[in-house]
CSV table of C-alpha atoms and ligand atoms in Angstrom, one decimal:
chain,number,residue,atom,x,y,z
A,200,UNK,CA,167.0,73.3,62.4
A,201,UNK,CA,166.4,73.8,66.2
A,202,UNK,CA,162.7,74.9,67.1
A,203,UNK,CA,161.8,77.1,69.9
A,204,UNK,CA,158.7,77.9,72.2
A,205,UNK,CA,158.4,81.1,74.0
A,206,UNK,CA,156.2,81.1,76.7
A,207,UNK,CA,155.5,84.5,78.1
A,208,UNK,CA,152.6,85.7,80.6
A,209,UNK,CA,152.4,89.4,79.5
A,210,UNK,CA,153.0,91.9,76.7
A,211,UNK,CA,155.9,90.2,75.2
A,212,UNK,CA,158.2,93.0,74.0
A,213,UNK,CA,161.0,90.2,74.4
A,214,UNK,CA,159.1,87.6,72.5
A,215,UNK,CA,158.5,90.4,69.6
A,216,UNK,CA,162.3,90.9,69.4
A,217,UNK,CA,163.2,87.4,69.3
A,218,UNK,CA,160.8,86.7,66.9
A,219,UNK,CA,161.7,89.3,64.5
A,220,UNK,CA,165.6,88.2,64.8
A,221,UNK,CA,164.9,84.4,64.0
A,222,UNK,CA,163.1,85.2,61.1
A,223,UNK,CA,164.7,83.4,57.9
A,224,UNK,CA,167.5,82.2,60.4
A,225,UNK,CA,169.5,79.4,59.3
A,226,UNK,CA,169.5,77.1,62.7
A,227,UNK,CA,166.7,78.4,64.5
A,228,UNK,CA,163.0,78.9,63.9
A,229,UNK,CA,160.2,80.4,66.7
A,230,UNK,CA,157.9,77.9,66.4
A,231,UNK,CA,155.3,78.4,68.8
A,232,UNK,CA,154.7,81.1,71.5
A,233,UNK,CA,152.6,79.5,74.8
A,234,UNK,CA,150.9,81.9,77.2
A,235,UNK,CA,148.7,80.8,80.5
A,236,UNK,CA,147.0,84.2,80.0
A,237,UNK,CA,144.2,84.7,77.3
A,238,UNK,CA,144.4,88.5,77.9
A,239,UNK,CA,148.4,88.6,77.4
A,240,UNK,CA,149.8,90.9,75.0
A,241,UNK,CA,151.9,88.8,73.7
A,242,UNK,CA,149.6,86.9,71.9
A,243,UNK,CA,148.4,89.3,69.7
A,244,UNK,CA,152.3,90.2,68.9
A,245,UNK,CA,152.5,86.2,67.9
A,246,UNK,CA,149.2,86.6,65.7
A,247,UNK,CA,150.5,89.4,64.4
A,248,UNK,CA,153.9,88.3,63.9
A,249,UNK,CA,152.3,85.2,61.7
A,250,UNK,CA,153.4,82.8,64.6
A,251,UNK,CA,151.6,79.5,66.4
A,252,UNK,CA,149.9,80.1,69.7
A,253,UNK,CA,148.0,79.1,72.4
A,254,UNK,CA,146.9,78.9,75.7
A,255,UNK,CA,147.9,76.8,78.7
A,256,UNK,CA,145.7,77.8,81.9
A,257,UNK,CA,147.9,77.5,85.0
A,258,UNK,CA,145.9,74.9,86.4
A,259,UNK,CA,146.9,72.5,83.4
A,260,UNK,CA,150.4,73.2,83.4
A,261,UNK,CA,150.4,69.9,86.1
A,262,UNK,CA,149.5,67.0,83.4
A,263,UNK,CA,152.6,65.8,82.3
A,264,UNK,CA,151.4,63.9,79.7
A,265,UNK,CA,149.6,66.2,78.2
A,266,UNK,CA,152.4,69.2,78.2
A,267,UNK,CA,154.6,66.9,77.0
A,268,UNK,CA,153.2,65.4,74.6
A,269,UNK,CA,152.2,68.9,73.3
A,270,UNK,CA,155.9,69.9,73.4
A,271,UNK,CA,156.8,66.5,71.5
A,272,UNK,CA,153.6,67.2,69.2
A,273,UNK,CA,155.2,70.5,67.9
A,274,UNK,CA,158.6,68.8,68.2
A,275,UNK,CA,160.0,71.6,70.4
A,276,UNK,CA,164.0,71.2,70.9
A,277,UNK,CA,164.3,74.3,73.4
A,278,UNK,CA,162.4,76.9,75.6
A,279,UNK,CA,162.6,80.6,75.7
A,280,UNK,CA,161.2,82.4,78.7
A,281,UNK,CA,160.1,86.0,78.1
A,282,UNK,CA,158.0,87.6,80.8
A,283,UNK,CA,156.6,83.9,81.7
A,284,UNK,CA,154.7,84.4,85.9
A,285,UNK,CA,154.5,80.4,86.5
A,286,UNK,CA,157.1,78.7,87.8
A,287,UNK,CA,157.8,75.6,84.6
A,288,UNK,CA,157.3,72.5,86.4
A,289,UNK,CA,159.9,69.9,86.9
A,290,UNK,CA,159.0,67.4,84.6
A,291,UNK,CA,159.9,69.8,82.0
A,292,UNK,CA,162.9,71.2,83.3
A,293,UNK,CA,164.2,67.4,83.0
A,294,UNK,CA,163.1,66.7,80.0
A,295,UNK,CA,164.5,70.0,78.5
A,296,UNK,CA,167.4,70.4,80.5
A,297,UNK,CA,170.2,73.4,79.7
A,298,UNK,CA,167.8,73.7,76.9
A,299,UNK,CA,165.4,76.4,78.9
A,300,UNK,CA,166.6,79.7,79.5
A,301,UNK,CA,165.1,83.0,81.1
A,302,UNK,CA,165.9,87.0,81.0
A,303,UNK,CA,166.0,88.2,84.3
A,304,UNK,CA,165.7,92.4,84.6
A,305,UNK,CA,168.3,92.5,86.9
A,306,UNK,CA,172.2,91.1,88.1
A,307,UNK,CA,171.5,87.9,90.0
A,308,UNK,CA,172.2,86.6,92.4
A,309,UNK,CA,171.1,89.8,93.8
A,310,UNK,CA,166.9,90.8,93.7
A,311,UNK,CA,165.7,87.5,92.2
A,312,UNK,CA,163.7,84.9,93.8
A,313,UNK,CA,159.9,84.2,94.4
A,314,UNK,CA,157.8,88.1,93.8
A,315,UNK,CA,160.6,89.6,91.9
A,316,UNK,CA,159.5,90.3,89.2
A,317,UNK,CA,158.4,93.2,86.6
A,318,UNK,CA,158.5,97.1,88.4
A,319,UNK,CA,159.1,95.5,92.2
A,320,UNK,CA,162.6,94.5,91.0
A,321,UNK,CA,163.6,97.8,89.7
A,322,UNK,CA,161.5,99.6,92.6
A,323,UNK,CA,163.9,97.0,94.7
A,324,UNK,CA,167.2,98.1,93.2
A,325,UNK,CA,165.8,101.7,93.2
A,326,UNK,CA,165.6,101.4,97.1
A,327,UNK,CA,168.6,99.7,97.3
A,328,UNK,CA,170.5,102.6,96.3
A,329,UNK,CA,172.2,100.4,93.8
A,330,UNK,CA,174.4,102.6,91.4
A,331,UNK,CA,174.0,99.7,88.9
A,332,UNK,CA,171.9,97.2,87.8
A,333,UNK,CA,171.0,95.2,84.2
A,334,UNK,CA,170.2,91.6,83.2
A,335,UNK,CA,171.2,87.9,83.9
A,336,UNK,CA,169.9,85.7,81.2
A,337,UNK,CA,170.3,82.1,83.3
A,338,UNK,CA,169.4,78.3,82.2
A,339,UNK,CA,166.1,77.2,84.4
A,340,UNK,CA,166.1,74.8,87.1
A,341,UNK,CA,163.8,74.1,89.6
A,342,UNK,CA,164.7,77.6,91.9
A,343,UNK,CA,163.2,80.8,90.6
A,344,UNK,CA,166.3,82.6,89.2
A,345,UNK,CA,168.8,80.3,90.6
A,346,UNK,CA,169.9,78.4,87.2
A,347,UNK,CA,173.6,78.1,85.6
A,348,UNK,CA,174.1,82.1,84.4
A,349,UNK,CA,174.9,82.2,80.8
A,350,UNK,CA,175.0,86.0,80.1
A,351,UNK,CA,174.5,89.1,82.4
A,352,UNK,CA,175.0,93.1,80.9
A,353,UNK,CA,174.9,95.7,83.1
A,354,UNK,CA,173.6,100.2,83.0
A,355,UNK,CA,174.2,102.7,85.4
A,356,UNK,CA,171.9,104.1,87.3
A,357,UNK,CA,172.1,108.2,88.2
A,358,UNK,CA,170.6,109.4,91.3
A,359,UNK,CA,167.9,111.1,89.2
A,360,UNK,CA,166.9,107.9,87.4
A,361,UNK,CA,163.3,106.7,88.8
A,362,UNK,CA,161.8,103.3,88.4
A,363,UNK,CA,160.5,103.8,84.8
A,364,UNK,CA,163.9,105.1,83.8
A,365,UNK,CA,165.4,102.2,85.1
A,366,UNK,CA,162.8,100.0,83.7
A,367,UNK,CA,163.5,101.5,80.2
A,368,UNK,CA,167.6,101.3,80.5
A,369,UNK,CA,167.4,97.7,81.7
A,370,UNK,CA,164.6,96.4,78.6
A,371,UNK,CA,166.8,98.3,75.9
A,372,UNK,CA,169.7,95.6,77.3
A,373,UNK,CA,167.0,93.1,77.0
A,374,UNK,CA,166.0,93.7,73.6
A,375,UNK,CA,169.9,94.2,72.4
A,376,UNK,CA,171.0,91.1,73.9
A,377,UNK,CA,168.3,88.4,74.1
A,378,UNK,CA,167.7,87.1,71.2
A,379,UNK,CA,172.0,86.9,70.3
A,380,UNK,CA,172.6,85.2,73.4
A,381,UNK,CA,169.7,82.4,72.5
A,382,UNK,CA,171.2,82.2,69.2
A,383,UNK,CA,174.8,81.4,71.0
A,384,UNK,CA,173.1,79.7,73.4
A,385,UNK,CA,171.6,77.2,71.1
A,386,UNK,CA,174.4,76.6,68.9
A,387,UNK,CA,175.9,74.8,71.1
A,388,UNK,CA,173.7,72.2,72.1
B,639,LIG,C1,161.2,91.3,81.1
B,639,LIG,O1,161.6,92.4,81.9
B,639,LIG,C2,162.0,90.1,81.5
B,639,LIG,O2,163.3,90.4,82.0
B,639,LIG,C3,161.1,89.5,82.6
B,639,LIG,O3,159.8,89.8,82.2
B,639,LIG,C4,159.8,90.9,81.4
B,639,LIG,C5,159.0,90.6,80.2
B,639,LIG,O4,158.7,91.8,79.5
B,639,LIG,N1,161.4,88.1,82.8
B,639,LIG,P1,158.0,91.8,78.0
B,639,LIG,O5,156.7,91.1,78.2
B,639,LIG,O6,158.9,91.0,77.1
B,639,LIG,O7,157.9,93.2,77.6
């Protein structure tokens, strides 16, 4: 068995679909979800999903010895990130390395980095006059979106489409392909 953290920051519509496709799975099991936001939704998806949770503050997510002992504590083989704002600090990336991975909501390299995140990436694209966009789902190094690409899907985007149509498009590919490509992902390490 292979357990798995998500740590997300916000509603965690990812981390609901993740959860719901590792339940009773033979290899892998959602342990724990971590959030450094008490108000995030996803936490009350995890409570209500009958999974672990807590609460890492941002300004803690500095004591090594603490995260990883927590990470050890829950014996934690791999990291999803769903909607998780802080950038995971070094320390953790080598400890857990190829074993982190993150969904990005559009095709890196292209409108990733620092800021890109959540509607400014579509409003991004959008502006761009891109005709497509989709997700990268990438391992995690130590540059925002710049890790080892294990998986990108694409939509198309008509002229008419405006940033919530693309938002909705790109989170349907999220919620199809996520949690499979974790499940491949995982399988092999
Ligand atoms: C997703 O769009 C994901 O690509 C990005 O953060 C968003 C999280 O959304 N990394 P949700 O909280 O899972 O709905």
């Amino acid at each position: 068995m292979k357990n798995l953290a998500i740590l997300a920051s916000g509603s965690g519509s990812n981390a609901e679909v993740i959860i719901r496709y590792f339940r009773n799975h033979e290899t892998i099991r959602i342990v724990l979800v971590i959030s450094n936001k008490v108000e995030a939704g996803v936490l009350e998806k995890a409570k209500r999903l009958g999974i672990p949770s807590m609460v890492i503050p941002k300004k803690c997510w500095q004591e090594e010895t603490d995260i990883l002992k927590t990470f050890k504590n829950q014996q934690i083989d791999g990291i999803i990130l769903a909607g998780f704002l802080l950038q995971v600090p070094p320390f953790l990336i080598e400890r857990y390395s190829k074993r982190i991975i993150n969904i990005h909501p559009a095709l890196l390299p292209k409108f990733g980095g620092k800021g890109m995140y959540g509607k400014q990436v579509h409003q991004a694209v959008k502006l761009a006059g891109e005709s497509n966009t989709g997700i990268t789902i990438h391992e995690v190094n130590e540059v925002y979106d710049d890790g080892e690409i294990i998986f990108q899907a694409s939509c198309s985007i008509l002229p008419t489409d405006d940033v919530e149509t693309i938002a909705l498009k790109v989170q349907e590919l999220e919620h199809i392909h996520y949690p499979k490509v974790i499940e491949g992902h995982f399988k092999t390490i």
